[in-house]
Amino acid sequence: MTEHMKAAMAIEAVENAVRTHSRPADLRITDMRIAVVTGICYYPLIRIDTNQGVYGLGEVRDGGHPESALRLKHFLLGQNPCNVDMIFNALRLYGGDGREGGGISGIEIALWDLVGKIYGVPCYQFFGGKYRDQVRIYGDTPAPEKLTPEAYAKAVRARADMGLTFIKFDLPPKLFETTDGALIGSATRHEYDLGRSTRTPGSGRGAKISEKGIETAVEIVRAVRAEVGNDISLCVDHFGEGYVTADEAIRIGKALEPFNLAWIEDPVLWHDIKGHKKVADALLTPVAGGEDLYLVDGFREAIETKAFDILHPDLLSAGGMLETKRIADYGASYGLPSALHSCCSPIAFMANVHCGAAINSLIAVEHHGLDVPFWEELVTGLDRDYMTDGYVNVPELPGLGLDLNLEAVEANLREPGTLFQPTEAWNKRKAGFERVDPPRYQTQLIRQKANGTHQ
């Protein structure tokens, strides 16, 4: 029997079992629990349980608060998880940009996973089907310990040797801060550490990048391009994001134009849409942005003004899989393609694969777990050779097509002994509005009169 036949039989067995024993109309959410795994930052994994023993898996964005999901638990209890759009619209008011979108986004993924299991359908089918059987991956590459052109070339070569044909690498502030002569002026002293994290670009010393700093970045990108050749798509990240002004980002970007980068990512503060447009309009190299924006409404200005050349939503901030598909489709109507930012466990990674499969305008999906030694072990259903020549197969199993390897999850918990612990404390309303019933109101009046505080 061939491997293909075995896989087909396995899919049929799962689908038949699910369809036989599930009763979608009677399905109700009974619980939601969290397990926080240490990875890149950390991965707060979500499990939504039902009265029929079927559960859905999701994930809060890396480094986000598990509580952003847990505080919404009371809305979920007793609901039929098949009503994904209704639940999402009820919860969307309690999400926000950046990591604050992680709760609703993670819940949305878990609901689709659950519904897919109930109906025996892979998640991509809920978003209109797929445009491809394999999704292209772009590999994130952290800056090497020694920030030299040779070290960068070696690091990116290692990614290419994995079969990746689309690779991103970081040009972080540390590159300029540790290179003699790369910065102009001197840093402002006597500043509070917490305040530095919210500084306006250009405050303090003002313009900071010298010609030596620009040439340092150029030497690195030149070495990387020479190492991997023109058949590899390259993009860069992290030199902007508020570290430099828009004008300095333009200076650096123009210097890198000869190397034909696929994009420069977040050259200014993520919420500075006009700043992104200024940089995008000035450069021939595309600008990608949007990983911290929430919902279609969060992307609307950037899309309609073409402040980004490439939309770069993170579905764990954007609102989940369906909302990310809506963002990409709206961008495509303005001629803008999408790449999916993704720094997560295999659970949300596979959500990105399903979503990416359903996006016609997709460039690639990020993989940020290539250096996490236990990353693949966190789940079952993901083969060791899941990525071939820089592409990942779109699963045909129900839901996300994965389940958790609880032994591996437990071994890598952020806090030992916290694997999907009870969360009854979150059953009571933590958000929204609550009316005071008449008996309680009368009790308050009695107390106020007794204390002489009643008006």
Tab-separated table of C-alpha atoms in Angstrom, residues 118-349:
chain	number	residue	atom	x	y	z
A	118	ILE	CA	-17.263	18.434	13.766
A	119	TYR	CA	-18.014	18.536	10.046
A	120	GLY	CA	-14.914	16.682	8.892
A	121	VAL	CA	-13.696	19.662	6.846
A	122	PRO	CA	-10.215	21.247	6.705
A	123	CYS	CA	-10.257	24.896	7.793
A	124	TYR	CA	-9.305	26.358	4.421
A	125	GLN	CA	-12.631	25.142	3.022
A	126	PHE	CA	-14.514	27.587	5.264
A	127	PHE	CA	-12.743	30.482	3.531
A	128	GLY	CA	-13.832	29.575	0.026
A	129	GLY	CA	-11.418	26.768	-0.752
A	130	LYS	CA	-7.775	26.952	-1.708
A	131	TYR	CA	-5.679	28.442	-4.477
A	132	ARG	CA	-2.771	26.052	-3.956
A	133	ASP	CA	-1.921	22.663	-2.457
A	134	GLN	CA	1.358	23.917	-1.004
A	135	VAL	CA	2.047	27.252	0.674
A	136	ARG	CA	5.354	29.023	0.214
A	137	ILE	CA	7.282	29.774	3.410
A	138	TYR	CA	9.627	32.651	4.134
A	139	GLY	CA	12.112	31.885	6.878
A	140	ASP	CA	12.880	34.390	9.606
A	141	THR	CA	16.610	34.628	10.364
A	142	PRO	CA	17.679	36.359	13.600
A	143	ALA	CA	20.815	38.482	13.521
A	144	PRO	CA	23.934	36.368	14.182
A	145	GLU	CA	25.898	36.776	17.400
A	146	LYS	CA	28.717	38.505	15.498
A	147	LEU	CA	27.212	41.185	13.301
A	148	THR	CA	29.635	40.797	10.404
A	149	PRO	CA	28.891	40.332	6.700
A	150	GLU	CA	30.483	36.879	6.875
A	151	ALA	CA	28.313	35.796	9.808
A	152	TYR	CA	25.162	37.063	8.096
A	153	ALA	CA	26.038	35.264	4.885
A	154	LYS	CA	26.565	32.044	6.822
A	155	ALA	CA	23.239	32.415	8.690
A	156	VAL	CA	21.216	33.038	5.547
A	157	ARG	CA	23.040	30.251	3.708
A	158	ALA	CA	21.891	27.882	6.461
A	159	ARG	CA	18.288	28.884	5.728
A	160	ALA	CA	18.796	28.322	2.011
A	161	ASP	CA	20.266	24.898	2.779
A	162	MET	CA	16.928	24.043	4.431
A	163	GLY	CA	15.363	24.448	0.998
A	164	LEU	CA	13.931	27.911	1.639
A	165	THR	CA	13.806	30.198	-1.370
A	166	PHE	CA	12.391	33.210	0.504
A	167	ILE	CA	14.379	34.454	3.511
A	168	LYS	CA	14.115	37.398	5.892
A	169	PHE	CA	16.973	38.568	8.093
A	170	ASP	CA	17.263	41.242	10.773
A	171	LEU	CA	19.264	44.470	10.656
A	172	PRO	CA	18.633	45.431	14.307
A	173	PRO	CA	19.512	48.650	16.151
A	174	LYS	CA	22.321	46.691	17.819
A	175	LEU	CA	24.071	46.589	14.432
A	176	PHE	CA	24.471	50.362	14.440
A	177	GLU	CA	25.044	50.694	18.177
A	178	THR	CA	27.972	48.260	18.226
A	179	THR	CA	29.695	49.445	15.039
A	180	ASP	CA	32.233	52.216	15.538
A	181	GLY	CA	31.206	55.340	13.714
A	182	ALA	CA	27.786	54.041	12.680
A	183	LEU	CA	25.933	56.669	14.726
A	184	ILE	CA	26.129	60.454	14.810
A	185	GLY	CA	25.914	62.470	18.022
A	186	SER	CA	25.609	61.047	21.491
A	187	ALA	CA	22.717	59.396	23.269
A	188	THR	CA	20.732	61.497	25.729
A	189	ARG	CA	21.620	60.612	29.306
A	190	HIS	CA	19.502	60.415	32.471
A	191	GLU	CA	16.530	58.857	30.661
A	192	TYR	CA	14.264	56.315	32.377
A	193	ASP	CA	14.464	52.826	30.870
A	194	LEU	CA	10.690	52.490	30.572
A	195	GLY	CA	10.464	55.773	28.729
A	196	ARG	CA	12.958	54.659	26.096
A	197	SER	CA	10.525	52.045	24.852
A	198	THR	CA	8.043	54.736	23.784
A	199	ARG	CA	10.394	57.415	22.459
A	200	THR	CA	9.373	59.362	19.378
A	201	PRO	CA	11.779	58.730	16.485
A	202	GLY	CA	14.207	61.638	16.225
A	203	SER	CA	13.933	62.637	19.889
A	204	GLY	CA	17.081	62.682	21.962
A	205	ARG	CA	20.086	62.942	19.675
A	206	GLY	CA	17.953	63.591	16.584
A	207	ALA	CA	19.202	62.057	13.338
A	208	LYS	CA	21.534	59.235	14.296
A	209	ILE	CA	22.603	57.094	11.333
A	210	SER	CA	25.944	58.075	9.777
A	211	GLU	CA	27.294	57.247	6.328
A	212	LYS	CA	29.337	54.543	8.057
A	213	GLY	CA	26.130	53.123	9.511
A	214	ILE	CA	24.485	52.988	6.117
A	215	GLU	CA	27.547	51.387	4.544
A	216	THR	CA	27.556	48.770	7.332
A	217	ALA	CA	24.040	47.705	6.363
A	218	VAL	CA	24.989	47.759	2.680
A	219	GLU	CA	28.014	45.506	3.237
A	220	ILE	CA	25.860	42.947	5.045
A	221	VAL	CA	23.120	42.850	2.421
A	222	ARG	CA	25.722	42.739	-0.355
A	223	ALA	CA	27.402	39.728	1.295
A	224	VAL	CA	24.104	37.912	1.771
A	225	ARG	CA	23.004	38.502	-1.815
A	226	ALA	CA	26.369	37.334	-3.117
A	227	GLU	CA	26.171	34.202	-0.944
A	228	VAL	CA	22.710	32.989	-2.020
A	229	GLY	CA	22.403	34.524	-5.474
A	230	ASN	CA	19.427	35.955	-7.298
A	231	ASP	CA	17.228	32.856	-7.106
A	232	ILE	CA	16.526	33.590	-3.417
A	233	SER	CA	14.043	36.300	-2.433
A	234	LEU	CA	15.449	38.382	0.435
A	235	CYS	CA	13.830	40.866	2.814
A	236	VAL	CA	15.006	42.755	5.909
A	237	ASP	CA	13.461	43.727	9.234
A	238	HIS	CA	14.024	45.622	12.479
A	239	PHE	CA	16.220	48.594	11.546
A	240	GLY	CA	13.122	50.790	11.624
A	241	GLU	CA	10.131	50.285	13.916
A	242	GLY	CA	10.705	53.652	15.575
A	243	TYR	CA	14.477	53.396	15.906
A	244	VAL	CA	14.994	55.810	13.022
A	245	THR	CA	12.945	58.587	11.471
A	246	ALA	CA	11.164	58.169	8.150
A	247	ASP	CA	13.882	60.227	6.449
A	248	GLU	CA	16.617	57.977	7.835
A	249	ALA	CA	14.663	54.893	6.806
A	250	ILE	CA	14.556	56.340	3.281
A	251	ARG	CA	18.329	56.916	3.307
A	252	ILE	CA	18.968	53.306	4.354
A	253	GLY	CA	16.344	51.955	1.968
A	254	LYS	CA	17.771	53.802	-1.030
A	255	ALA	CA	21.239	52.458	-0.257
A	256	LEU	CA	19.847	48.895	-0.294
A	257	GLU	CA	17.970	49.232	-3.594
A	258	PRO	CA	20.748	47.671	-5.755
A	259	PHE	CA	20.170	44.322	-4.017
A	260	ASN	CA	16.543	43.969	-5.143
A	261	LEU	CA	15.007	43.115	-1.784
A	262	ALA	CA	11.495	41.674	-1.785
A	263	TRP	CA	10.591	44.141	0.938
A	264	ILE	CA	11.732	46.308	3.828
A	265	GLU	CA	9.580	45.583	6.861
A	266	ASP	CA	8.116	48.168	9.257
A	267	PRO	CA	10.559	50.998	8.474
A	268	VAL	CA	8.757	53.308	10.947
A	269	LEU	CA	6.463	52.897	13.953
A	270	TRP	CA	3.775	50.325	13.208
A	271	HIS	CA	0.892	52.771	13.744
A	272	ASP	CA	2.432	55.578	11.669
A	273	ILE	CA	0.507	55.000	8.450
A	274	LYS	CA	1.499	58.342	6.896
A	275	GLY	CA	5.135	57.655	7.766
A	276	HIS	CA	4.948	54.299	6.006
A	277	LYS	CA	3.477	55.988	2.949
A	278	LYS	CA	6.271	58.560	2.945
A	279	VAL	CA	8.875	55.798	2.926
A	280	ALA	CA	6.985	53.613	0.452
A	281	ASP	CA	6.552	56.488	-2.000
A	282	ALA	CA	10.266	57.354	-1.797
A	283	LEU	CA	11.652	53.843	-2.344
A	284	LEU	CA	11.726	51.486	-5.293
A	285	THR	CA	11.978	48.592	-2.825
A	286	PRO	CA	8.529	47.523	-1.526
A	287	VAL	CA	7.557	48.354	2.051
A	288	ALA	CA	5.675	45.740	4.099
A	289	GLY	CA	3.690	46.594	7.209
A	290	GLY	CA	0.684	45.788	9.351
A	291	GLU	CA	1.671	42.993	11.716
A	292	ASP	CA	0.190	44.860	14.693
A	293	LEU	CA	-3.002	46.148	13.078
A	294	TYR	CA	-6.400	44.776	14.137
A	295	LEU	CA	-9.339	43.946	11.847
A	296	VAL	CA	-10.076	45.171	8.341
A	297	ASP	CA	-10.822	48.587	9.837
A	298	GLY	CA	-7.275	48.752	11.186
A	299	PHE	CA	-5.889	48.235	7.678
A	300	ARG	CA	-8.362	50.456	5.856
A	301	GLU	CA	-6.302	53.669	5.765
A	302	ALA	CA	-3.095	51.870	4.825
A	303	ILE	CA	-4.851	49.997	2.011
A	304	GLU	CA	-6.825	52.898	0.609
A	305	THR	CA	-3.802	55.252	0.642
A	306	LYS	CA	-1.366	52.501	-0.403
A	307	ALA	CA	0.859	53.272	2.572
A	308	PHE	CA	2.121	49.679	2.347
A	309	ASP	CA	3.268	48.045	-0.867
A	310	ILE	CA	2.720	44.657	0.782
A	311	LEU	CA	0.149	43.915	3.474
A	312	HIS	CA	1.723	41.985	6.325
A	313	PRO	CA	-0.987	40.991	8.818
A	314	ASP	CA	-0.365	38.648	11.726
A	315	LEU	CA	-3.568	36.657	12.038
A	316	LEU	CA	-2.995	36.391	15.809
A	317	SER	CA	-3.399	40.177	15.983
A	318	ALA	CA	-5.573	40.834	12.937
A	319	GLY	CA	-8.607	38.905	14.203
A	320	GLY	CA	-7.978	35.332	13.145
A	321	MET	CA	-8.163	33.442	9.886
A	322	LEU	CA	-11.341	34.744	8.259
A	323	GLU	CA	-10.592	38.385	9.107
A	324	THR	CA	-7.073	38.025	7.697
A	325	LYS	CA	-8.550	36.591	4.503
A	326	ARG	CA	-10.877	39.626	4.353
A	327	ILE	CA	-7.911	41.990	4.848
A	328	ALA	CA	-5.952	40.323	2.063
A	329	ASP	CA	-8.912	40.364	-0.318
A	330	TYR	CA	-9.619	44.031	0.384
A	331	GLY	CA	-5.952	44.831	-0.225
A	332	ALA	CA	-6.006	42.870	-3.466
A	333	SER	CA	-8.855	45.063	-4.706
A	334	TYR	CA	-6.354	47.950	-4.486
A	335	GLY	CA	-3.590	45.937	-6.162
A	336	LEU	CA	-1.747	45.061	-2.948
A	337	PRO	CA	-0.433	41.526	-2.283
A	338	SER	CA	-0.146	39.996	1.194
A	339	ALA	CA	2.460	38.095	3.157
A	340	LEU	CA	1.522	36.620	6.543
A	341	HIS	CA	3.594	37.508	9.603
A	342	SER	CA	3.762	34.483	11.895
A	343	CYS	CA	5.747	33.960	15.112
A	344	CYS	CA	4.012	31.084	16.866
A	345	SER	CA	3.726	27.400	17.694
A	346	PRO	CA	2.710	24.825	15.047
A	347	ILE	CA	-0.948	25.422	15.987
A	348	ALA	CA	-1.111	29.015	14.740
A	349	PHE	CA	1.442	28.249	12.028
